[in-house]
PDB file of C-alpha atoms in Angstrom:
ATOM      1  CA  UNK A 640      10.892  24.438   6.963  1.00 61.00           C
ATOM      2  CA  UNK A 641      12.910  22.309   4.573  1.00 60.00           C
ATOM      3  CA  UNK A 642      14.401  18.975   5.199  1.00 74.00           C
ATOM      4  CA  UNK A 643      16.704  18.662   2.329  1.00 70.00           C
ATOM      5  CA  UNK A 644      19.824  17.549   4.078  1.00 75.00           C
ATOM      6  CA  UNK A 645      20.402  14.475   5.922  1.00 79.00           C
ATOM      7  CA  UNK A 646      21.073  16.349   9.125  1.00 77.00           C
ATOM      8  CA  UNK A 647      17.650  17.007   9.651  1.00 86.00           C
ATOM      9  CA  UNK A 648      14.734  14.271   9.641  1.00 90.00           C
ATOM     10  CA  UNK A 649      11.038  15.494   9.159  1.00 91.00           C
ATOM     11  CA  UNK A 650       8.510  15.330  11.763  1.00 92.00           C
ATOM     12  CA  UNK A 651       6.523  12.608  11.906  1.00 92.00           C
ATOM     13  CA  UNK A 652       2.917  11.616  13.172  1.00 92.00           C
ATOM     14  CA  UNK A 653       2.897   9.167  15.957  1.00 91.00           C
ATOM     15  CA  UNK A 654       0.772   6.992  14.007  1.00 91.00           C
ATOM     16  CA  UNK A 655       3.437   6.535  11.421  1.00 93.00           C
ATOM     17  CA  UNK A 656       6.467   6.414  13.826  1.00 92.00           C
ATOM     18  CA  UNK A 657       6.733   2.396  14.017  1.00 93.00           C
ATOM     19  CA  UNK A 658       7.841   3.292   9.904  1.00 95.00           C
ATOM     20  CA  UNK A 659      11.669   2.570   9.131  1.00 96.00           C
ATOM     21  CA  UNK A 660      12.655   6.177   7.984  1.00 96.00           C
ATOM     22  CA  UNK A 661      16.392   7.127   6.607  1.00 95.00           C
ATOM     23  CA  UNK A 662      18.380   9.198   4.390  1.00 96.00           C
ATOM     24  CA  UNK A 663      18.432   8.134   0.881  1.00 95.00           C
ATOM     25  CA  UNK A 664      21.846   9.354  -0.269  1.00 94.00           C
ATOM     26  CA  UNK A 665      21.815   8.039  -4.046  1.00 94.00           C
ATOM     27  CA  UNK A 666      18.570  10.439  -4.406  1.00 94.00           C
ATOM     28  CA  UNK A 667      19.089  12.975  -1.761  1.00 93.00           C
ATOM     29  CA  UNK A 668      16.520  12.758  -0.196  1.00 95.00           C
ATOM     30  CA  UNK A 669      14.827  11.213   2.885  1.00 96.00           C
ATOM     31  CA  UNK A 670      12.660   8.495   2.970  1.00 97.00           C
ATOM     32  CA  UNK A 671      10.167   5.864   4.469  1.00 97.00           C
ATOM     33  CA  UNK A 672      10.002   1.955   3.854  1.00 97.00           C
ATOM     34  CA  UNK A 673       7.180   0.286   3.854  1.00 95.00           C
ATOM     35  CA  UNK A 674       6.164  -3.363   4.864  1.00 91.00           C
ATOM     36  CA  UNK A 675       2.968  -5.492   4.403  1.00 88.00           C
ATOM     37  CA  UNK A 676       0.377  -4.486   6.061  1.00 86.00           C
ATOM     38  CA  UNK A 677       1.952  -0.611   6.422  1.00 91.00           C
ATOM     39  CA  UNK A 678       1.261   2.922   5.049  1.00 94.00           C
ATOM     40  CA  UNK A 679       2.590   6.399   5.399  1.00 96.00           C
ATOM     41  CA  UNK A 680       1.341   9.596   4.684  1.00 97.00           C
ATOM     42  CA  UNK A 681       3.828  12.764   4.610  1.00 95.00           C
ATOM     43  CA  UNK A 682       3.375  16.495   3.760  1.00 93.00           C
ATOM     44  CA  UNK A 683       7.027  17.222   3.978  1.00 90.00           C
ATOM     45  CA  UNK A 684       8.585  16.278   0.494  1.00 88.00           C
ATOM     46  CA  UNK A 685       9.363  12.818   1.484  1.00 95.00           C
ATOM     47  CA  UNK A 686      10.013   9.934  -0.790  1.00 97.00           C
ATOM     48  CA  UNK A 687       7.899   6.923   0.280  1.00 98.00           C
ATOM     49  CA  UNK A 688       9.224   2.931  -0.956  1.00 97.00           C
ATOM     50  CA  UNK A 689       8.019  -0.936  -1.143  1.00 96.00           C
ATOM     51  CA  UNK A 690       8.228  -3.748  -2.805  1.00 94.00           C
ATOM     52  CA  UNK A 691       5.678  -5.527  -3.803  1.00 94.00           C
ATOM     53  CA  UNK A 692       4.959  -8.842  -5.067  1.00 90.00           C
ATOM     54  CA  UNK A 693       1.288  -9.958  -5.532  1.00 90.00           C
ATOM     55  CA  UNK A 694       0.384  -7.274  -2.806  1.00 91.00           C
ATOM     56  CA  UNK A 695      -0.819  -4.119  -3.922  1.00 94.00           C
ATOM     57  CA  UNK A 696       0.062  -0.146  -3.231  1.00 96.00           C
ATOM     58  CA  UNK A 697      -2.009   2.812  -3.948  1.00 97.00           C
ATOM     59  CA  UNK A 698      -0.397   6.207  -4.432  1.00 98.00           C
ATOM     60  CA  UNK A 699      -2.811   8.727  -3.628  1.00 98.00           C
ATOM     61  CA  UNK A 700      -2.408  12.547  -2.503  1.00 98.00           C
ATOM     62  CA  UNK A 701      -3.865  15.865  -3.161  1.00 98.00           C
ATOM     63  CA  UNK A 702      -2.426  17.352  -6.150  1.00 97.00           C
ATOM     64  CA  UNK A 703      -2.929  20.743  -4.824  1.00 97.00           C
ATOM     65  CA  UNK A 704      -1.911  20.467  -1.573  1.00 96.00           C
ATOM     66  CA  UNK A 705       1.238  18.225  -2.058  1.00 94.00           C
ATOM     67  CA  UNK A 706       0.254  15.624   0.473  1.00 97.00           C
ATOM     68  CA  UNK A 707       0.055  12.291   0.107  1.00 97.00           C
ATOM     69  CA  UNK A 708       1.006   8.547   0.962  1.00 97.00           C
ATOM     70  CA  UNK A 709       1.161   4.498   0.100  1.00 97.00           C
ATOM     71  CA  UNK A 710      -0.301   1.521   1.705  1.00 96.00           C
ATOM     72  CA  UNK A 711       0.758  -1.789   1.185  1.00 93.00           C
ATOM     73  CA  UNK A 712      -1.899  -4.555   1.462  1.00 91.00           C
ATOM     74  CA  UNK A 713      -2.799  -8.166   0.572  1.00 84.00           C
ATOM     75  CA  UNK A 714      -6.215 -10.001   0.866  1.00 75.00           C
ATOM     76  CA  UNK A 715      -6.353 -13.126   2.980  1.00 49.00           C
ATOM     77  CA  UNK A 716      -7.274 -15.818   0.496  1.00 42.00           C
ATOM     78  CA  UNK A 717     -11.392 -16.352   0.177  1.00 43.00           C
ATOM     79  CA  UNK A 718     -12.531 -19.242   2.094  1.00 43.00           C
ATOM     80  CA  UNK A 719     -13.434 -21.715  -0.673  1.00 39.00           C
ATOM     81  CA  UNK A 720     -16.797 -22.619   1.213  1.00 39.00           C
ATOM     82  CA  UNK A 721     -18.107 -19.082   1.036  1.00 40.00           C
ATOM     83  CA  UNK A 722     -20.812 -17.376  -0.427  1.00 41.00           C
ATOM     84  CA  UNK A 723     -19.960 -13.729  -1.285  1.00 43.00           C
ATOM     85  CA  UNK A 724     -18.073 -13.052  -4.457  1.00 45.00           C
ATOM     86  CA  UNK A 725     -14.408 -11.498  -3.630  1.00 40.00           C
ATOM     87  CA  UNK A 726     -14.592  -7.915  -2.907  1.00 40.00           C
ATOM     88  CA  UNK A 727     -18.386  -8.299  -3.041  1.00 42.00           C
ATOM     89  CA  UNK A 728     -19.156  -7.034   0.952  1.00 42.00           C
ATOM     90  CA  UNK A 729     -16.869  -5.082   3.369  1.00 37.00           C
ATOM     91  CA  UNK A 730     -17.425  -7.108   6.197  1.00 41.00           C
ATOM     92  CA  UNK A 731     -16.087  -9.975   4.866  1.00 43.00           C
ATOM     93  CA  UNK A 732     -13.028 -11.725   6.155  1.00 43.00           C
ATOM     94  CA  UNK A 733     -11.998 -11.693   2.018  1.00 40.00           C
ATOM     95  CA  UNK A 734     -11.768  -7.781   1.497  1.00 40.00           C
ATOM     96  CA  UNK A 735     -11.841  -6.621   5.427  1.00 50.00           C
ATOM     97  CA  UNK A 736      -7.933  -5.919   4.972  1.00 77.00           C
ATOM     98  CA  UNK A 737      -8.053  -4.263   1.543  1.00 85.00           C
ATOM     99  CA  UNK A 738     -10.759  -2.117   2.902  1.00 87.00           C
ATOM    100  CA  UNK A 739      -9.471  -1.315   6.445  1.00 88.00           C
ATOM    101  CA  UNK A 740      -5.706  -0.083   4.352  1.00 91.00           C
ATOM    102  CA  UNK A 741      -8.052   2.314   1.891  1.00 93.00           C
ATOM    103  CA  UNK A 742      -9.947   3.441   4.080  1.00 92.00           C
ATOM    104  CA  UNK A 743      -6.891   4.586   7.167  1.00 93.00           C
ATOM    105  CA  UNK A 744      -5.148   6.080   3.950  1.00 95.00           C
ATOM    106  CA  UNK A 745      -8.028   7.654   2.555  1.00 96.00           C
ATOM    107  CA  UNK A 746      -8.966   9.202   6.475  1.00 95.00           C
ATOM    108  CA  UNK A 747      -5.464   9.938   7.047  1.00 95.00           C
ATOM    109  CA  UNK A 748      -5.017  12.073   4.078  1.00 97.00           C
ATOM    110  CA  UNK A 749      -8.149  13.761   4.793  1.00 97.00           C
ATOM    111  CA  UNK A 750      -7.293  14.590   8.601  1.00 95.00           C
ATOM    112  CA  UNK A 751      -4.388  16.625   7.116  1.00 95.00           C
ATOM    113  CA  UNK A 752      -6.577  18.857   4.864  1.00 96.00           C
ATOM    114  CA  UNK A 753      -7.002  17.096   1.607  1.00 97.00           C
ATOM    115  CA  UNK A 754      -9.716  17.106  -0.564  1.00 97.00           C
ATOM    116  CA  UNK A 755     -11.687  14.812  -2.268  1.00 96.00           C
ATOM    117  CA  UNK A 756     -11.897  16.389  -5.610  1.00 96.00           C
ATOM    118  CA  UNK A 757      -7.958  16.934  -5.657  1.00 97.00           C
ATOM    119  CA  UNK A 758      -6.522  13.296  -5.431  1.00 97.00           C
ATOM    120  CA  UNK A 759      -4.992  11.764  -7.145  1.00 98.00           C
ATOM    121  CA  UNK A 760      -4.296   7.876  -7.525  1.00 98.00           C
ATOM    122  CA  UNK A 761      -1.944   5.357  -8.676  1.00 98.00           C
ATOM    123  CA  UNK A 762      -2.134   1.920  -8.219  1.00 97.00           C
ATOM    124  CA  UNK A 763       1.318  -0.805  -8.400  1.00 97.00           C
ATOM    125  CA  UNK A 764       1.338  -4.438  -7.831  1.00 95.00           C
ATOM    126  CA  UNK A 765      -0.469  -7.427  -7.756  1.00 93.00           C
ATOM    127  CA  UNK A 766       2.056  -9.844  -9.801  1.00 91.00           C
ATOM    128  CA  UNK A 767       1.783 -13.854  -9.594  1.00 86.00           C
ATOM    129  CA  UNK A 768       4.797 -14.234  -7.837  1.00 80.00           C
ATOM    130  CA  UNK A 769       2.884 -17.231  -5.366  1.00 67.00           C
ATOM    131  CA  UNK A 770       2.963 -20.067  -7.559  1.00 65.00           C
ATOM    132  CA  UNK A 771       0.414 -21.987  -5.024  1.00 61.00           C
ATOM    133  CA  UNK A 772      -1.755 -18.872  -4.952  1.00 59.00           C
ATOM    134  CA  UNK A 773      -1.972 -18.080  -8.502  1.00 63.00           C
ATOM    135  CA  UNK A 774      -4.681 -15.892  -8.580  1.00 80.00           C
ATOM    136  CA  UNK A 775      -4.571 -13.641  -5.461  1.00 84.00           C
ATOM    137  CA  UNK A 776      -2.591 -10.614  -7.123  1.00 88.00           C
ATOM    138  CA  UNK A 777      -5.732 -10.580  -9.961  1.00 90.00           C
ATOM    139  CA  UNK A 778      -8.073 -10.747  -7.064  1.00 89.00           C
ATOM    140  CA  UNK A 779      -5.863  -7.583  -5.585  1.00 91.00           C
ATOM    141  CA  UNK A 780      -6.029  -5.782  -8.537  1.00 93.00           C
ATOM    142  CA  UNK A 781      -9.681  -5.804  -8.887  1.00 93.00           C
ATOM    143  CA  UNK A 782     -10.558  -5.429  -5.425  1.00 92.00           C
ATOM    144  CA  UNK A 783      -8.441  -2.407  -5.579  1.00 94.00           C
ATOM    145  CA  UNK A 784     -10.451  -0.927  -9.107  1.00 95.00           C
ATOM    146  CA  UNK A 785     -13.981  -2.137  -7.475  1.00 93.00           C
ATOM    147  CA  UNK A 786     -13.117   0.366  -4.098  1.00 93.00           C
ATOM    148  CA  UNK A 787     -11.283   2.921  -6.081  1.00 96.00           C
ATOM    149  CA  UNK A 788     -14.542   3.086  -8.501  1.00 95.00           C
ATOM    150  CA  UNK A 789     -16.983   2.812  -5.717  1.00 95.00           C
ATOM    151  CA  UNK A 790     -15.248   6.225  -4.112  1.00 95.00           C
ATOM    152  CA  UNK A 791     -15.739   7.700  -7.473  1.00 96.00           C
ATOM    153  CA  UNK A 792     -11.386   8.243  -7.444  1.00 97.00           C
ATOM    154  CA  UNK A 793     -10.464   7.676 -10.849  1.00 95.00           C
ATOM    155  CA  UNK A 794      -6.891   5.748 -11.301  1.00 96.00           C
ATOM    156  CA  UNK A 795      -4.349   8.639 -13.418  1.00 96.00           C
ATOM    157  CA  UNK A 796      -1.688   5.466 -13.806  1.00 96.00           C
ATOM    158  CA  UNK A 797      -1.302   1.991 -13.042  1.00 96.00           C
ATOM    159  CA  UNK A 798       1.168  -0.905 -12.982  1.00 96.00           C
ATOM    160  CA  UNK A 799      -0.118  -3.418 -12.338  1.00 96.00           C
ATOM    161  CA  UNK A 800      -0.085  -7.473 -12.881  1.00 93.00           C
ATOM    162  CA  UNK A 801       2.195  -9.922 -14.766  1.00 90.00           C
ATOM    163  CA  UNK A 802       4.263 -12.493 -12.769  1.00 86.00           C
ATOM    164  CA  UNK A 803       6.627 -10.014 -12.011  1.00 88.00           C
ATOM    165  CA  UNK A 804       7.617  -7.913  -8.177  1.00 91.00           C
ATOM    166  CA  UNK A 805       7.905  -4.751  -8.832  1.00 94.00           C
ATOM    167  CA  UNK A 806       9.866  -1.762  -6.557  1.00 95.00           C
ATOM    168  CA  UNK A 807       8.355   1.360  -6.404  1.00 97.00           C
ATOM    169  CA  UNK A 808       9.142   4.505  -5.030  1.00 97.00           C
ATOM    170  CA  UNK A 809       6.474   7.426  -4.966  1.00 98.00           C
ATOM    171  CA  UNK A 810       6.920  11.309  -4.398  1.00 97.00           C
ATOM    172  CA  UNK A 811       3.935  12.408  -2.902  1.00 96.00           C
ATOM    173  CA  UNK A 812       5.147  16.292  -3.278  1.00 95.00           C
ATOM    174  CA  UNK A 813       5.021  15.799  -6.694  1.00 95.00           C
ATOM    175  CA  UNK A 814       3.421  12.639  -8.005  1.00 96.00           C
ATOM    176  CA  UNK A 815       6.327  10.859  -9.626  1.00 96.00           C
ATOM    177  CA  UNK A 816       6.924   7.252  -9.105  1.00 96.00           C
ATOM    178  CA  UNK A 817       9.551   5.105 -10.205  1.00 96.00           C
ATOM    179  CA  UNK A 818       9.140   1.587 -10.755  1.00 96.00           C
ATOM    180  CA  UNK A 819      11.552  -1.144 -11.020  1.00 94.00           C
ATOM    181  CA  UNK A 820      10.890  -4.538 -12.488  1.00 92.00           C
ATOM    182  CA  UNK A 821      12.274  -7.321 -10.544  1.00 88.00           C
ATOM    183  CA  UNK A 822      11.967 -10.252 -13.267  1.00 75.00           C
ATOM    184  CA  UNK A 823      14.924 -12.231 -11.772  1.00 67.00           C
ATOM    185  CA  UNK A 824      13.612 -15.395 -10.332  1.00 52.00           C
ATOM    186  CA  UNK A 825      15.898 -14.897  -7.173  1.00 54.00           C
ATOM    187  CA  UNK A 826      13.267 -13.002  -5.577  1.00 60.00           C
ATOM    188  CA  UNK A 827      12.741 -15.533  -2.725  1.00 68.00           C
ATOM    189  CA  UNK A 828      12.980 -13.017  -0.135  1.00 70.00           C
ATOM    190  CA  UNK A 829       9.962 -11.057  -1.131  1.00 69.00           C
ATOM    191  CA  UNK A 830       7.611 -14.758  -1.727  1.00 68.00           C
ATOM    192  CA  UNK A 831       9.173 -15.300   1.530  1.00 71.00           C
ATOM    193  CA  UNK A 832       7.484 -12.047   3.311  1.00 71.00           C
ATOM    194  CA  UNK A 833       4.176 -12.449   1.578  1.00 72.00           C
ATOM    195  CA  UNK A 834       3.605 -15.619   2.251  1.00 70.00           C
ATOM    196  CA  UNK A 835       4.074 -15.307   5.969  1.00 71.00           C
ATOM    197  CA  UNK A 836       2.012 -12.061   5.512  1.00 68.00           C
ATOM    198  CA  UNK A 837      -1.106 -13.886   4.109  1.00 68.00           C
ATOM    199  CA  UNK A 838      -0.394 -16.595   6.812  1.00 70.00           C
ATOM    200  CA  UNK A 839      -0.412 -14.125   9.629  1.00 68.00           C
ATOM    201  CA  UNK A 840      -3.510 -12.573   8.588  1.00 60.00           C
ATOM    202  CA  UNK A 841      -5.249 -15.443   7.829  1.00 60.00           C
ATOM    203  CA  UNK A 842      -4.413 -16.924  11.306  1.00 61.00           C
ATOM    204  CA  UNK A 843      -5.678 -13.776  13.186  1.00 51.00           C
ATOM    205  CA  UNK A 844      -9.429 -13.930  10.652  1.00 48.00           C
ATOM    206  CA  UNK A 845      -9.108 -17.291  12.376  1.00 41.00           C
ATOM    207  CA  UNK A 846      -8.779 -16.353  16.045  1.00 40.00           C
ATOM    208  CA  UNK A 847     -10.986 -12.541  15.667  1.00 37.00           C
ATOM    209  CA  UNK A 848     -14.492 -12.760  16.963  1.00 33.00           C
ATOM    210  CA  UNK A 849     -15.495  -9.982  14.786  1.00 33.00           C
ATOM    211  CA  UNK A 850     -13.513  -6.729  16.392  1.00 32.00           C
ATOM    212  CA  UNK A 851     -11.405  -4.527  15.119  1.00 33.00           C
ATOM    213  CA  UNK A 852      -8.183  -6.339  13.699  1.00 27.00           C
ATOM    214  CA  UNK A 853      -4.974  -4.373  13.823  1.00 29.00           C
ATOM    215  CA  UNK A 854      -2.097  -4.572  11.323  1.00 25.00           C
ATOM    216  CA  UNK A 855       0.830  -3.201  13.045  1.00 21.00           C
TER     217      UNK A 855
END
């Protein structure tokens, strides 16, 4: 079935529902938003959208197949009294967020039929837009490389870094992206959401005991 009129929404899986999805009438077609801490897969043709400051997205789907998604992540800040190097060991409070979105994107696409050999990956973000955190979207950007080469998933394009957000929308049907550089300095309201994104998951490394930590 096709869904390209704004009459008809695709399906969606229940893990995904909690996603704002809408029809996006400048590009005709329909769409899902994502927030820190999110990601969305689709097989149905849909556009996928963020914006992202120092966090980072990967784009990744099965170029065969047509399905893909985007997550939309940011690493709690190291604890300056540790001992591993940043993105050094999984288990860490440091990378346990970065890995967790990777890995439920990487499973997700999977689940639906996709194979290893056929993705294909793009990587956005990571920008020094936190002026008191100056170094956390460089510490995104290579914990994102260090996974992404540990898989053995080579990155086909990349925009990353700079001290600039960036808004990017991906077409997992078809692999295209557009990217829009948000260089203005009256970007307060995405500092704003990262900020209290890095606070909330540092406050619940804080209070977890080791379990499973969930992001939505």
């Amino acid at each position: 079935m096709h869904y390209h009129g704004p009459s008809v929404q695709p399906p969606v899986d229940k893990e995904f529902s909690h996603v704002n999805r809408y029809w996006d009438a400048s590009l005709k077609v329909w769409s899902a938003k994502i927030l820190p801490g999110e990601l969305y897969v689709s097989d149905h043709g849909e556009m996928i959208g963020t914006v992202l400051g120092s966090c980072i997205s990967a784009c990744i789907r099965d170029v065969n197949l047509g399905i893909g998604g985007m997550n939309h992540f940011m690493l709690p800040e190291q604890n300056e009294h540790s001992t591993h190097q940043w993105g050094s060991d999984a288990n860490t409070a440091a990378t346990r967020y970065g890995v967790w979105a990777m890995e439920y994107l990487l499973n997700a696409l999977y689940k639906k039929g996709a194979r290893k050999n056929n993705m294909e990956v793009k990587l956005f973000g990571g920008g020094q837009v936190l002026a008191s955190m100056t170094d956390i979207g460089q510490r995104n950007i290579l914990f994102a490389y260090d996974y992404l080469h540990k898989e053995g998933l080579a990155i086909k394009a990349a925009d990353v870094g700079d001290v600039f957000s960036r808004k990017v929308l991906y077409f997992p049907d078809t692999g295209s992206v557009k990217v829009r550089r948000i260089t203005s300095t009256r970007n307060d309201t995405i500092i704003e959401r990262e900020k209290g994104y890095l606070k909330d998951i540092q406050s619940k490394n804080t209070q977890s005991s080791g379990g499973d930590v969930e992001l939505f």
